[in-house]
Short mmCIF file of C-alpha atoms in Angstrom, two decimals:
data_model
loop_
_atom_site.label_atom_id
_atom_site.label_comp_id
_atom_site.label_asym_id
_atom_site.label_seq_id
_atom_site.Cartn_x
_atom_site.Cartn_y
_atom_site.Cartn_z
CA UNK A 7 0.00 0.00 0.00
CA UNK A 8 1.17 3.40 -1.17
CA UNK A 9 -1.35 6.01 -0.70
CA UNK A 10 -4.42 3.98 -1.01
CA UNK A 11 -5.55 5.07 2.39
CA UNK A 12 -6.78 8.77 1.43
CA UNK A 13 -8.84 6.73 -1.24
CA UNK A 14 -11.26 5.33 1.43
CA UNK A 15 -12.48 8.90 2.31
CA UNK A 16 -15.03 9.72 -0.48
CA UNK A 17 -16.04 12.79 1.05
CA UNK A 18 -14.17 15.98 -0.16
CA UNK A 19 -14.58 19.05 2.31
CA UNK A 20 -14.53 22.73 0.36
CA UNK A 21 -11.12 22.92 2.51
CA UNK A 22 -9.66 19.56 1.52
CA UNK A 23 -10.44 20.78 -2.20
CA UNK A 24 -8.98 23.97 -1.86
CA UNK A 25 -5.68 22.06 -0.40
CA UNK A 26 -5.55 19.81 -2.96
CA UNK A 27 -6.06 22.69 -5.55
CA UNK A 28 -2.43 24.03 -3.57
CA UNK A 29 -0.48 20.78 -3.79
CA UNK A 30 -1.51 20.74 -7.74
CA UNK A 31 -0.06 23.90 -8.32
CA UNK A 32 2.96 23.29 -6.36
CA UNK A 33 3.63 20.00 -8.12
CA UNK A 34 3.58 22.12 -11.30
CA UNK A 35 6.13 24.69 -10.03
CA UNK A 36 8.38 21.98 -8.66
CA UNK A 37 7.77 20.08 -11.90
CA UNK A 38 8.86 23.34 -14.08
CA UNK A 39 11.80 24.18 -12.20
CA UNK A 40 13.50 20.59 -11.80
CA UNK A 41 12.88 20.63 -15.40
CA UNK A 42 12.32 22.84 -18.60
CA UNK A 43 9.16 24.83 -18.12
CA UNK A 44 7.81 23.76 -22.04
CA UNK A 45 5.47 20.76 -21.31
CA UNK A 46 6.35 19.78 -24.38
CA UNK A 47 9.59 18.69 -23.08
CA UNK A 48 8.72 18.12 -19.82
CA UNK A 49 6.89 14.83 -19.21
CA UNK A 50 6.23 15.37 -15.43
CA UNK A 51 5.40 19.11 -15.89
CA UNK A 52 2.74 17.82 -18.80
CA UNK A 53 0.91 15.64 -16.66
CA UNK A 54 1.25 18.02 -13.78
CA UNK A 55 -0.67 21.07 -15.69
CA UNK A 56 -3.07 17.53 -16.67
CA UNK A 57 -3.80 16.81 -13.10
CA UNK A 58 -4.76 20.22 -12.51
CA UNK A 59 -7.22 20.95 -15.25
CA UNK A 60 -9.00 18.28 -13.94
CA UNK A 61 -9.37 19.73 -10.60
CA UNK A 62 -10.74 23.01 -12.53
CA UNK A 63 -7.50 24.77 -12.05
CA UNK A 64 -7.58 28.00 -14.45
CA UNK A 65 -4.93 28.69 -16.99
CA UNK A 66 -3.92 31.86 -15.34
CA UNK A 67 -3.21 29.98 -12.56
CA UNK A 68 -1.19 27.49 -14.34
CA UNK A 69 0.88 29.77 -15.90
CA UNK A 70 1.48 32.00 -12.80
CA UNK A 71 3.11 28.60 -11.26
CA UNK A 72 5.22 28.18 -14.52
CA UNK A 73 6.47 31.47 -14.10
CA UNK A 74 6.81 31.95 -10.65
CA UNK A 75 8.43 28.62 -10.65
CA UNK A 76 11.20 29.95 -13.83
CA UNK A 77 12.40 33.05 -11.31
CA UNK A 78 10.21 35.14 -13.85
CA UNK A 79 9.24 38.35 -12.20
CA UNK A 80 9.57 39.69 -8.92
CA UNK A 81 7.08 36.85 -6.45
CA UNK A 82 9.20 33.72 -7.63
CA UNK A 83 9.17 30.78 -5.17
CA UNK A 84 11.90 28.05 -4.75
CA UNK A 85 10.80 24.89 -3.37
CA UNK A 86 12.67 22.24 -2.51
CA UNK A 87 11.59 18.56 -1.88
CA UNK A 88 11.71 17.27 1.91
CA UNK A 89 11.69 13.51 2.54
CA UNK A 90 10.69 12.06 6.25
CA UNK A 91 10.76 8.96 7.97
CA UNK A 92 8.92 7.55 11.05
CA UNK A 93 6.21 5.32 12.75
CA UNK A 94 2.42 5.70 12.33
CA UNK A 95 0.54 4.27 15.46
CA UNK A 96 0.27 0.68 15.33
CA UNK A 97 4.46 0.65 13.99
CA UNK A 98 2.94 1.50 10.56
CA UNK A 99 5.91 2.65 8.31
CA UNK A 100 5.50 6.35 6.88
CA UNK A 101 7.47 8.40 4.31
CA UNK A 102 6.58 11.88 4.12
CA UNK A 103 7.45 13.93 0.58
CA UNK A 104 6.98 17.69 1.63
CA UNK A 105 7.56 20.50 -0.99
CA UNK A 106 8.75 23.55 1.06
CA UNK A 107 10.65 26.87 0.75
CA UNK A 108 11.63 26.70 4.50
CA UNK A 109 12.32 23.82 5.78
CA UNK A 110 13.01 24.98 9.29
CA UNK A 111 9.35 25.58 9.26
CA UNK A 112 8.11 22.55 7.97
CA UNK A 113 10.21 19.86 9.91
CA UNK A 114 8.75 21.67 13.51
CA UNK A 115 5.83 20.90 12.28
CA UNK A 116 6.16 17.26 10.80
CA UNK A 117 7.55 16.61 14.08
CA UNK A 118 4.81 17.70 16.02
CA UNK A 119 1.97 15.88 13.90
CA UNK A 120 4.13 12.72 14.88
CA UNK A 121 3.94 13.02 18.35
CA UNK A 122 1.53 10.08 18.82
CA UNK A 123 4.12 8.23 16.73
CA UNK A 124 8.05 7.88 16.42
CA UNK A 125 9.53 10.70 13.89
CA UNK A 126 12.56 10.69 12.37
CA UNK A 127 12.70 6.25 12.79
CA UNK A 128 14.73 5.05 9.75
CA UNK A 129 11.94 2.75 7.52
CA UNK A 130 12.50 3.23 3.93
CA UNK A 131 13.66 -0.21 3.36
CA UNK A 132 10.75 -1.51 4.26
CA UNK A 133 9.37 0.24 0.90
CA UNK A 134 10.05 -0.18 -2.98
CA UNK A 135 10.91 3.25 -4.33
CA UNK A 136 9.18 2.82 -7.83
CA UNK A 137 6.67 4.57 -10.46
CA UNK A 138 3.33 4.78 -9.92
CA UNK A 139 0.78 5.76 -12.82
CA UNK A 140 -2.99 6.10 -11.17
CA UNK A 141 -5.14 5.60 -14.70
CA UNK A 142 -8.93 4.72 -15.36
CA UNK A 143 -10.11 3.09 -18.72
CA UNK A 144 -13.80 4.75 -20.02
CA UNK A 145 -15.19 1.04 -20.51
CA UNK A 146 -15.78 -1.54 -17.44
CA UNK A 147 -14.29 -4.94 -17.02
CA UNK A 148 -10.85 -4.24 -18.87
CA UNK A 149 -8.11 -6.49 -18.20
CA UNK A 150 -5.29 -4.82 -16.10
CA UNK A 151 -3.00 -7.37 -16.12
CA UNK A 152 -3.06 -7.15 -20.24
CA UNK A 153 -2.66 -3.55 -20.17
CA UNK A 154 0.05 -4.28 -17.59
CA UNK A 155 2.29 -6.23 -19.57
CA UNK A 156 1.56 -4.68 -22.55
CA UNK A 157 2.72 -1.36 -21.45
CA UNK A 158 5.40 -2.81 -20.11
CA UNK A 159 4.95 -2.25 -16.35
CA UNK A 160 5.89 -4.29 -13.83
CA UNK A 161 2.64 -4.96 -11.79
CA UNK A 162 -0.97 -3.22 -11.16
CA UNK A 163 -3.96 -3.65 -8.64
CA UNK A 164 -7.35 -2.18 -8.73
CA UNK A 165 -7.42 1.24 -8.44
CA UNK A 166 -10.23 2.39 -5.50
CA UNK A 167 -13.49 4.24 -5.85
CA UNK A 168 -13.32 3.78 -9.59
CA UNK A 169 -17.23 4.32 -11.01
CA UNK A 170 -18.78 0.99 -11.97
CA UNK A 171 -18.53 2.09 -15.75
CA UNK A 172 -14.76 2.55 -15.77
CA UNK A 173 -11.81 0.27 -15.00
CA UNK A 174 -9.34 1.42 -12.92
CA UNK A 175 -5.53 0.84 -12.20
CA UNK A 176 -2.92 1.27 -10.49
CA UNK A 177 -0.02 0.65 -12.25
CA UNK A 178 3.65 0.32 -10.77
CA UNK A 179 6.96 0.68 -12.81
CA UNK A 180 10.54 0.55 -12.73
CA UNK A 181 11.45 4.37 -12.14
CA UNK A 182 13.12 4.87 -15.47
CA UNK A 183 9.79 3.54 -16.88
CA UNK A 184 7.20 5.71 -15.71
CA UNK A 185 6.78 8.38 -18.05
CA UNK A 186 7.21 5.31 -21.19
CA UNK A 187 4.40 3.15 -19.47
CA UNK A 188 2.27 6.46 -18.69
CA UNK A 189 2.41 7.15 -22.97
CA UNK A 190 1.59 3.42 -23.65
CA UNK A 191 -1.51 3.35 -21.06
CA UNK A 192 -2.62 6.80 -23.47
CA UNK A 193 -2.18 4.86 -26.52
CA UNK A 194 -4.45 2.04 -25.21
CA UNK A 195 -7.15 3.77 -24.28
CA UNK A 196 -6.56 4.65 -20.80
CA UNK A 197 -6.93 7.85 -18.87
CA UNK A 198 -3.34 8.99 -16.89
CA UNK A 199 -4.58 11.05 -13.93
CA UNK A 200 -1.16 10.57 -12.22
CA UNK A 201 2.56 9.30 -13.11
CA UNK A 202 5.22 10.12 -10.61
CA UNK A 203 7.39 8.49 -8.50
CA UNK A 204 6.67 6.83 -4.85
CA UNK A 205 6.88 4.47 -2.36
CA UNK A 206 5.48 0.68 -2.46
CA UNK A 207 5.57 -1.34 1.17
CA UNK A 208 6.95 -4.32 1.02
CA UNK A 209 4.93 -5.80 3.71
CA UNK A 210 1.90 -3.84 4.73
CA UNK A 211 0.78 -3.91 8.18
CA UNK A 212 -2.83 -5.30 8.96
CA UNK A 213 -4.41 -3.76 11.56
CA UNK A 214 -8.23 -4.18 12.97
CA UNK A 215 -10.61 -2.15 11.99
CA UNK A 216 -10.19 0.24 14.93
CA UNK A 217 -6.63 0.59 14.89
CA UNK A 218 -6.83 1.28 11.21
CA UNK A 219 -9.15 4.50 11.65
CA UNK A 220 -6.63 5.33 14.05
CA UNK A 221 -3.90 5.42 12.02
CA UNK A 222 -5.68 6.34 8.97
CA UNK A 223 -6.51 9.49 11.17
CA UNK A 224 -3.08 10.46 11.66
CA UNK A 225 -2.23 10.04 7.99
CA UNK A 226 -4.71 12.44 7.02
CA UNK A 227 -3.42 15.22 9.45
CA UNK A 228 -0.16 14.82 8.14
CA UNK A 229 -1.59 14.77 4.59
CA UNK A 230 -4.16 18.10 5.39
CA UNK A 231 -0.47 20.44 6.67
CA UNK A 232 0.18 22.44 3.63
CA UNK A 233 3.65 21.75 2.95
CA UNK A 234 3.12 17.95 2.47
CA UNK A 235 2.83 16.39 -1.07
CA UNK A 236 2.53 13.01 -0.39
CA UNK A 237 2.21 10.19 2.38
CA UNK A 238 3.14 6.71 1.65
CA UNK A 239 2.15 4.31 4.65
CA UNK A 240 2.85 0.88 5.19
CA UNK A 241 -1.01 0.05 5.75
CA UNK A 242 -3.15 -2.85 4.37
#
C-alpha cells in the first residue's frame, strides 16, 4: 500500500479541495523548475498542468506557477523537496514527501503531527521506491494485467473508488519507466490522472478495523499540513 488510504475517504470538504487545488499547483512549479518549463519537453510538468485541469484549475493559474516557478518576475518561489521517515501508530511505516521553501518551518511541524508516533525512525527499506501511474479506462471490465504487460509495467492492482462504468488501475513501474508506461496506457485507451514516482511497502501492516481508523486518522493530518505532497504508509 502506497497512498491507497486517502482513497477510502469519499467525502471531499470545500477545505480539503482547496488544499488539494495548492499541492496541484505546487507539483507544477516543482515540476517546471526541476525541469524545462515547455510541457512539451517536460513529461512530469505535462501531466502536472493535466492533473490540474482536472481539478478546474484555471490557466492563469497554471501559468502564474510556470512562471513563478522559472524566477520570472519579482514573487518567484523556490521549493525544494523534503523527505521524512517515522512510525504511524500501530508501527505503521510512513514516508513523508513535503515540498517547502523553508524547511526549518516545515520539519517543527512534521515533528509535532508525529507526536503520537516515532519521527525521524529510519523505515524506507521496508518500501520499494518505484513509479506509480494512477489511470482509469472509459469502458468496465478491462483487463489490467493485459494492459500491464503490454505497457510494459511491472505490476498493477485495482485502483479504488473507480465508477462501476470505468476500469481502474494502479499501475507500478521501474522508475526509469514511468513516463514510457504512462504514454503506452494513453495509446491504449486509458486515462493517466497521475505518473510520478513513490513508495510501495513491502509488507503492509494489517491492523483491525479500529486501529486502522486510528492510524488512517493520523495520515490524514499529516496529509491536510500544507507543505506535504505526499504520504506513503505501510497500511493494508
Amino acid at each position: 500500500m502506497g497512498r491507497q488510504w486517502l482513497h477510502s475517504k469519499k467525502e471531499v470538504t470545500a477545505n480539503r479541495r482547496a488544499k488539494i487545488t495548492s499541492k496541484l499547483v505546487r507539483e507544477i512549479m516543482v515540476a517546471a523548475k526541476m525541469g524545462t518549463p515547455d510541457p512539451d519537453m517536460n513529461p512530469r510538468l505535462a501531466l502536472a498542468i493535466e492533473a490540474a485541469r482536472k481539478q478546474s484549475v484555471s490557466n492563469d493559474v497554471i501559468h502564474r506557477a510556470i512562471k513563478k516557478a522559472s524566477g520570472q518576475g519579482d514573487d518567484a518561489i523556490h521549493y525544494e523537496l523534503v523527505t521524512y521517515e517515522g512510525m504511524a501508530p500501530h508501527n505503521v511505516p510512513v514516508i513523508v514527501e513535503c515540498m517547502t521553501e523553508n524547511r526549518n518551518r516545515t520539519a517543527p511541524d512534521i515533528r509535532s503531527i508525529f507526536k503520537d508516533g516515532q519521527f525521524g525512525s529510519k523505515v524506507a527499506f521496508l518500501f520499494e521506491h518505484v513509479g506509480i501511474v494512477e489511470a482509469t479506462h472509459p469502458q468496465p471490465n478491462q483487463d489490467r494485467e493485459a494492459a500491464a504487460i503490454e505497457a510494459g509495467a511491472q505490476d498493477v492492482e485495482a485502483l479504488e473508488n473507480t465508477d462501476e462504468e470505468q476500469t481502474g488501475g494502479r499501475f507500478f513501474t521501474d522508475r526509469g519507466d514511468l513516463y514510457t508506461v504512462a504514454e503506452a496506457l494513453k495509446k491504449l485507451g486509458w486515462h493517466v490522472a497521475t505518473a510520478e514516482l513513490g513508495y510501495r511497502a513491502k509488507d503492509p501492516v494489517q491492523l483491525s478495523p479500529e486501529d486502522h481508523q486510528k492510524v488512517a486518522g493520523f495520515l490524514e493530518r499529516l496529509d491536510d499540513h500544507d507543505d506535504v505532497h505526499r504520504v506513503y504508509a505501510g497500511l493494508k
